[in-house]
mmCIF file of C-alpha atoms in Angstrom:
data_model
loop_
_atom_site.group_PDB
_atom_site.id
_atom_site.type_symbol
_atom_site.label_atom_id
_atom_site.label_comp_id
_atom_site.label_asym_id
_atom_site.label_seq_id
_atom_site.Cartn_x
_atom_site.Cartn_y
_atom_site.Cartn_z
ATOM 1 C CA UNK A 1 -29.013 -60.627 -4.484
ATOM 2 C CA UNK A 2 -26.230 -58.341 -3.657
ATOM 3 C CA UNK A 3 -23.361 -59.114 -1.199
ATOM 4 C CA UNK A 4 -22.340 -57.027 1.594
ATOM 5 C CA UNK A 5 -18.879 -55.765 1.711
ATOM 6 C CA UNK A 6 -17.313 -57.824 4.598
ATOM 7 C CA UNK A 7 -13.637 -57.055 4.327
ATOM 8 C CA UNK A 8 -11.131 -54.364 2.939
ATOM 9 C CA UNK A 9 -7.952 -55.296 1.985
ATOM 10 C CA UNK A 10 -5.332 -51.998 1.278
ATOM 11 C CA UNK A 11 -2.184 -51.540 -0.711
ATOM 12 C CA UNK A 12 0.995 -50.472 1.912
ATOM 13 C CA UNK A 13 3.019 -47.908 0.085
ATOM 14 C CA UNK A 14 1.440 -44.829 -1.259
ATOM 15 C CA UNK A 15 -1.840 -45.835 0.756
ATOM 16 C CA UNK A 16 -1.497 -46.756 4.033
ATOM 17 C CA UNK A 17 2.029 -44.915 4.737
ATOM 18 C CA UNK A 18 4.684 -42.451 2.963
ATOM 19 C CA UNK A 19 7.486 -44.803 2.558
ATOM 20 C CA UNK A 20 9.290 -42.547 -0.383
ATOM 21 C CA UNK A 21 11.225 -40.484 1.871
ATOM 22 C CA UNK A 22 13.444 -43.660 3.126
ATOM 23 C CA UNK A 23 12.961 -45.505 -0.095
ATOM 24 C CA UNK A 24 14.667 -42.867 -1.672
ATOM 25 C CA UNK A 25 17.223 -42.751 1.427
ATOM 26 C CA UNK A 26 17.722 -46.540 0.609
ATOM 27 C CA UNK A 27 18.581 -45.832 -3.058
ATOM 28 C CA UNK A 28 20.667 -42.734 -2.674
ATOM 29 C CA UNK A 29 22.513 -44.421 -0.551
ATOM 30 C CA UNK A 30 22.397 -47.149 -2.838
ATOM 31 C CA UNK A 31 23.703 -45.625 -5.857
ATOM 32 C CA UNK A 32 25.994 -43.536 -3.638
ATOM 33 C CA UNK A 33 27.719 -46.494 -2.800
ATOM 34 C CA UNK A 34 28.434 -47.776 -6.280
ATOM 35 C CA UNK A 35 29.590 -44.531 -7.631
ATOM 36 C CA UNK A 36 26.803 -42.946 -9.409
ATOM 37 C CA UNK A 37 24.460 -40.024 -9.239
ATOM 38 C CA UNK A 38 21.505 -39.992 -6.394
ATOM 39 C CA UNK A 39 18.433 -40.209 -7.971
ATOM 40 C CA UNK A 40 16.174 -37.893 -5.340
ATOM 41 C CA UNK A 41 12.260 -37.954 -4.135
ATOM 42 C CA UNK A 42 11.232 -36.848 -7.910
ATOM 43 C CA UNK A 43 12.311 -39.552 -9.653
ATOM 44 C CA UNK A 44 12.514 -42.537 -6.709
ATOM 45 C CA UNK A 45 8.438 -41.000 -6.087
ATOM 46 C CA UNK A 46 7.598 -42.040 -9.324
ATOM 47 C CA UNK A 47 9.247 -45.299 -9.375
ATOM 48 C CA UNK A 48 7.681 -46.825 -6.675
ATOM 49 C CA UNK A 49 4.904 -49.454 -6.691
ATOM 50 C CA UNK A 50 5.582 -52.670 -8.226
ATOM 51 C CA UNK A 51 8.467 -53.722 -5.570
ATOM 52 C CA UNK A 52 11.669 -53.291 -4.837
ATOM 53 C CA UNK A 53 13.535 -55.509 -7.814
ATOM 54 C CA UNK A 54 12.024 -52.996 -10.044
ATOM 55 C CA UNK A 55 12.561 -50.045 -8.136
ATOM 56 C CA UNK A 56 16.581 -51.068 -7.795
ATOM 57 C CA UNK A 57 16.106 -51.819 -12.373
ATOM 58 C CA UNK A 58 15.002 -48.250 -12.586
ATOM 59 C CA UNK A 59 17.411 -46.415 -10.409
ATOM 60 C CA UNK A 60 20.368 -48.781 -12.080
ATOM 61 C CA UNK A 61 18.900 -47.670 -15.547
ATOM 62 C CA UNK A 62 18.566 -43.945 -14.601
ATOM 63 C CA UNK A 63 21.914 -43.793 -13.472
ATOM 64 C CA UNK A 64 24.457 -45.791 -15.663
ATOM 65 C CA UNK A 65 22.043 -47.027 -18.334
ATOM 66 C CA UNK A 66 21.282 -50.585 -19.242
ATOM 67 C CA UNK A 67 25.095 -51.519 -18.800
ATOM 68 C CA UNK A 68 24.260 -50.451 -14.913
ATOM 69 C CA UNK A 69 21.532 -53.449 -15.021
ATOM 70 C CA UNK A 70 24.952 -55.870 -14.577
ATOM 71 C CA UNK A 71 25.660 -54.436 -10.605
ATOM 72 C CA UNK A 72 22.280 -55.773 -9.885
ATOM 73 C CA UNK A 73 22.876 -58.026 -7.382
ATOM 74 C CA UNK A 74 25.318 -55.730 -5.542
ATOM 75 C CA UNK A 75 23.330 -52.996 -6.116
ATOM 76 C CA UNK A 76 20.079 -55.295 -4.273
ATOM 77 C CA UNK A 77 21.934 -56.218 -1.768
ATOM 78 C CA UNK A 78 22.710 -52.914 -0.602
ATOM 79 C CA UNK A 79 19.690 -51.700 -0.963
ATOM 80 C CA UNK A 80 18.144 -54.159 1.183
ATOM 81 C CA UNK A 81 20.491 -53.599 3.477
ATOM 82 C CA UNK A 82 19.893 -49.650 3.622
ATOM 83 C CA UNK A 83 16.377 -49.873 3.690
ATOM 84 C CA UNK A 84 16.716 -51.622 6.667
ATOM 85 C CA UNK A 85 18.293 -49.484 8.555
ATOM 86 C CA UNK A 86 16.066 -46.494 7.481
ATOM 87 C CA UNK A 87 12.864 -48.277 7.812
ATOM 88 C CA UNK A 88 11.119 -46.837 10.401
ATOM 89 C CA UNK A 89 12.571 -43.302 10.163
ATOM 90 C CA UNK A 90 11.467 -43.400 6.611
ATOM 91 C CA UNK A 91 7.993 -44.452 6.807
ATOM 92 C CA UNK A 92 4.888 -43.013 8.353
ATOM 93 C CA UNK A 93 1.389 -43.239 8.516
ATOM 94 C CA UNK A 94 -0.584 -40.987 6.362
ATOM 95 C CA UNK A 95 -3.914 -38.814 8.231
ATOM 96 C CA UNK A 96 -6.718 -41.017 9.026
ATOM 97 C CA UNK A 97 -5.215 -44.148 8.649
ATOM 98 C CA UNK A 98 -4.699 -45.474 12.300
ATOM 99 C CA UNK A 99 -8.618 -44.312 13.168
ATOM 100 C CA UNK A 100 -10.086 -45.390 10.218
ATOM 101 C CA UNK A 101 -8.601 -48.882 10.436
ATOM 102 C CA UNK A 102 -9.571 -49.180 14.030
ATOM 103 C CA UNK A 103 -12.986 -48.321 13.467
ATOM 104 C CA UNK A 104 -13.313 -50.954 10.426
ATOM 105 C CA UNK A 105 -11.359 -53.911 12.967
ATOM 106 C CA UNK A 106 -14.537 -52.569 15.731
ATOM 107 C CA UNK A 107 -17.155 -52.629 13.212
ATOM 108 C CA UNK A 108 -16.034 -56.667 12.242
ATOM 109 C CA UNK A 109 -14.476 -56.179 8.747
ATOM 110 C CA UNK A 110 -11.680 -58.580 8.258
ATOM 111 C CA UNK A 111 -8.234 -56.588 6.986
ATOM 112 C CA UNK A 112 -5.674 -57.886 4.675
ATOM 113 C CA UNK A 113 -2.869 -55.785 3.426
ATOM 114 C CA UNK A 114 -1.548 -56.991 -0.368
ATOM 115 C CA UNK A 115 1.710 -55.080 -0.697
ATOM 116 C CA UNK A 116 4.622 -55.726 -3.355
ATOM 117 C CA UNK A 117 7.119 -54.395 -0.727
ATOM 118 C CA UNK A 118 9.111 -57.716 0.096
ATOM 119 C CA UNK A 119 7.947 -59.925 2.678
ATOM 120 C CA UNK A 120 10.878 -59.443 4.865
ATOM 121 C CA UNK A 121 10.439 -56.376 5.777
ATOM 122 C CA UNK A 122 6.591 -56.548 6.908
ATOM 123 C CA UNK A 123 6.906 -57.357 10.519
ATOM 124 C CA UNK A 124 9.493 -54.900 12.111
ATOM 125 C CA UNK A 125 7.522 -51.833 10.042
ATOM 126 C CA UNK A 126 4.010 -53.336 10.941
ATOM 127 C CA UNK A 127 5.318 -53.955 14.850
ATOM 128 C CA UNK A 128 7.233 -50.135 14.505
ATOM 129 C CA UNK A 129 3.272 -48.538 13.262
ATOM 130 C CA UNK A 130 1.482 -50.453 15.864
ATOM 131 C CA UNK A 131 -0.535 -51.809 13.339
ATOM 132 C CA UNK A 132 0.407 -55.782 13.541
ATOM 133 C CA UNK A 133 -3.037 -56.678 15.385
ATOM 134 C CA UNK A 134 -5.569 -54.687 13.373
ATOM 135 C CA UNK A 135 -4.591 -57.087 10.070
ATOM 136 C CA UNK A 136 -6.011 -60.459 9.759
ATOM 137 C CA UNK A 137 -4.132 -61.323 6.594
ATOM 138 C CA UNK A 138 -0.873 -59.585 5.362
ATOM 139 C CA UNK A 139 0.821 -60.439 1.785
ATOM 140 C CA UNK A 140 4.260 -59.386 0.571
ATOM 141 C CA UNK A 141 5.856 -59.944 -2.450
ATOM 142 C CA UNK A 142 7.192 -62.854 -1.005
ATOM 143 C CA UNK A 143 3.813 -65.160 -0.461
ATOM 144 C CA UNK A 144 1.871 -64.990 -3.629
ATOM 145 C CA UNK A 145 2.403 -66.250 -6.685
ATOM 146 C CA UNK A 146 2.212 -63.239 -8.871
ATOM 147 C CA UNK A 147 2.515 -59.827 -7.448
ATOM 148 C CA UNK A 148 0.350 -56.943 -8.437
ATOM 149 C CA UNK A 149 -1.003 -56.634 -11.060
ATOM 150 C CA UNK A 150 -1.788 -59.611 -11.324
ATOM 151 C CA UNK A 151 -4.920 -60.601 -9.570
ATOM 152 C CA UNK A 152 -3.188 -63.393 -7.966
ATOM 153 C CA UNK A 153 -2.819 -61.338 -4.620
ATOM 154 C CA UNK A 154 -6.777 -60.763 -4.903
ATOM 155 C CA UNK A 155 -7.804 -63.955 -5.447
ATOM 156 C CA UNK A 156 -5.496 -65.294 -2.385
ATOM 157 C CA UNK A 157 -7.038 -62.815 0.229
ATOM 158 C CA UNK A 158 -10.495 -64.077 -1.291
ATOM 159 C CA UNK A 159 -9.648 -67.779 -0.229
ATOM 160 C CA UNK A 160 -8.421 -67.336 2.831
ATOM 161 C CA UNK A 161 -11.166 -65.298 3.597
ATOM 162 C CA UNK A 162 -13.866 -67.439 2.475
ATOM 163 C CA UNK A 163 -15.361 -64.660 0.546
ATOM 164 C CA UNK A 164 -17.088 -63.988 -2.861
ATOM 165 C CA UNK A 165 -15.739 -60.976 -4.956
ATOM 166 C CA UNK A 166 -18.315 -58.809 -4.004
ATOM 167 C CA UNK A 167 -17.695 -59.201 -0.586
ATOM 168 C CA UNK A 168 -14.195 -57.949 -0.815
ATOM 169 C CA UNK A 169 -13.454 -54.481 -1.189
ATOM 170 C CA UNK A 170 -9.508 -53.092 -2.484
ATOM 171 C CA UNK A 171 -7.812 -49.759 -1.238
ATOM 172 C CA UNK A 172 -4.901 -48.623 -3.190
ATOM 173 C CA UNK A 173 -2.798 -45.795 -4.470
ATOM 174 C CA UNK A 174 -1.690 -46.968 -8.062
ATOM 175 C CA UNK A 175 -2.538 -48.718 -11.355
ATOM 176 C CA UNK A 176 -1.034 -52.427 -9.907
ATOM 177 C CA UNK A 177 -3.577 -51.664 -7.495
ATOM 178 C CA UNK A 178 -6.676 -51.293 -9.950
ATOM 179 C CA UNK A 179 -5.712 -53.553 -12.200
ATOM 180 C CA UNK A 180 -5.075 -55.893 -10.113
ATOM 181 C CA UNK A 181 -8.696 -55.870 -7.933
ATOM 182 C CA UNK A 182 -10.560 -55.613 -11.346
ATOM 183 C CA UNK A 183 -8.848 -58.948 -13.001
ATOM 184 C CA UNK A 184 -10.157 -60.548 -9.763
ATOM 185 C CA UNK A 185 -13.878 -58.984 -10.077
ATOM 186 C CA UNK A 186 -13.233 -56.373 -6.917
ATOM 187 C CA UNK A 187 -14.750 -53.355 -6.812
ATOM 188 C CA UNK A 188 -11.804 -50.763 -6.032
ATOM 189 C CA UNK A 189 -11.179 -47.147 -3.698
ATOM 190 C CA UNK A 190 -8.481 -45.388 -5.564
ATOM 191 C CA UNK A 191 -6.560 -42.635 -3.087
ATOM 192 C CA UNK A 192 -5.428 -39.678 -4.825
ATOM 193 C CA UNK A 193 -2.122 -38.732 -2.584
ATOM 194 C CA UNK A 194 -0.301 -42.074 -3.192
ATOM 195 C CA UNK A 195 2.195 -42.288 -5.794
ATOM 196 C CA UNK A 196 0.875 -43.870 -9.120
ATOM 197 C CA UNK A 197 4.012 -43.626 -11.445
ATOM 198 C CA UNK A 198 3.110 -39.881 -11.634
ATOM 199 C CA UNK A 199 -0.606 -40.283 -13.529
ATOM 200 C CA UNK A 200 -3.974 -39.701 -11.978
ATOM 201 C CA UNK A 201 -5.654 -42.244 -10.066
ATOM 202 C CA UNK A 202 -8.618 -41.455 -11.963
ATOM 203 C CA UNK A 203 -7.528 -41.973 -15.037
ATOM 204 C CA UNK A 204 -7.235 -45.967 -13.776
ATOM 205 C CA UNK A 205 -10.991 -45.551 -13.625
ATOM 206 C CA UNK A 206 -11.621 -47.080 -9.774
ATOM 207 C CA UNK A 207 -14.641 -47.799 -8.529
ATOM 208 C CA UNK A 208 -14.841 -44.818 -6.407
ATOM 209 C CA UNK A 209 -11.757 -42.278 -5.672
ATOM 210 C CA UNK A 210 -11.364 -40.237 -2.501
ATOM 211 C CA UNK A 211 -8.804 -37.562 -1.193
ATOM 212 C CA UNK A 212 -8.665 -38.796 2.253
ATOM 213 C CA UNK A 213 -8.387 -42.161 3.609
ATOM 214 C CA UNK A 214 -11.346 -41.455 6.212
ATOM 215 C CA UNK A 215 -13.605 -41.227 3.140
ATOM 216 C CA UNK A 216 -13.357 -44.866 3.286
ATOM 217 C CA UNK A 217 -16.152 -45.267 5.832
ATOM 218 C CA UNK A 218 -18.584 -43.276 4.002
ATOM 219 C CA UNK A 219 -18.439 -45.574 0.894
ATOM 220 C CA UNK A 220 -19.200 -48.371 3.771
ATOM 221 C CA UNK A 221 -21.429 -46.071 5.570
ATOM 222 C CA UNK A 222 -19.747 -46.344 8.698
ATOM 223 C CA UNK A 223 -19.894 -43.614 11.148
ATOM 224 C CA UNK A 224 -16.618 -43.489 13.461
#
């Protein structure tokens, strides 16, 4: 016998909000600060998605090469420290999202958000979107064990859920995403806007893939 779908968990950046704009505030500012080149949306766009150690690697790389890779404490450090400051100027909600996760939270689904953005930034930006009450579970880099792609995340959210796989369903924008929900046994939404290292999120063959985020509830068949 099939399980009902009885809770959605979503990816943060790329799905739920635009983040690249102060992301790539945060590393411009970044690399400003340490003498090099800015990298811009282009290239900081493409480099987002598996968390902000890697993000600073890549931006280090781009700039000064793998010699740069030796300023990487400095250069995390004040990045953290920029992103701060820009977060909520630098990070809004894309179309659909605020509704869509309402309706969900009224029609009983449980919501987790599995994000590699680091933990410490999760409050103030949820509290800033007005979105803190709507999630029953929320995961930053900081509280698993793996991050995405690993299916560590997945299989968290599962147990404190209670839930079987099939009773879990994962929203994301990028391969980590996929990959990640189909090592655990999830069935997957991929989003085509988010940011996905520059590739299709088709080609990461989801379980369904929609253009808009209120698409959602007609894969659950919920009318809002």
């Amino acid at each position: 016998m099939s399980r009902k779908i009885s809770a959605v968990a979503f990816d943060l950046d790329g799905t739920l909000i635009n983040s690249a704009k102060g992301l790539t505030e945060a590393i411009d500012l970044m690399l400003k600060t340490l003498e090099y080149p800015v990298a811009g949306f282009e290239k900081v766009s493409v480099w987002i998605g598996n968390g902000a150690i890697n993000l600073v690697e890549s931006a280090l790389k781009d700039a000064g090469g793998e010699s740069a890779l030796s300023q990487f404490d400095e250069a995390y450090d004040l990045f953290n420290r920029f992103y701060a400051d820009v977060l909520k100027k630098g990070s809004e909600l894309y179309p659909g999202v605020r509704v869509t996760l309402t309706t969900l939270k009224e029609q009983g689904y449980r919501l987790a958000m599995i994000t590699n953005k680091p933990s410490r930034f999760l409050p103030q930006l949820l509290k800033d979107l007005s979105l803190t009450s709507l999630f029953d579970l929320v995961l930053g880099a900081d509280d698993v064990a793996a991050r995405k792609p690993h299916p560590a995340p997945i299989y968290q959210t599962l147990g404190a859920f209670g839930l079987y796989r099939e009773e879990l369903l994962f929203v994301g924008d990028s391969r980590n995403d996929i990959e990640s929900a189909k090592e655990a046994g999830v069935a997957t939404v991929g989003l085509t806007y988010g940011y996905n290292f520059g590739r299709l999120i088709s080609e990461e063959n989801p379980t369904y893939v929609i253009d808009h985020f209120e698409e959602l509830l007609s894969i659950l068949e919920i009318q809002s």
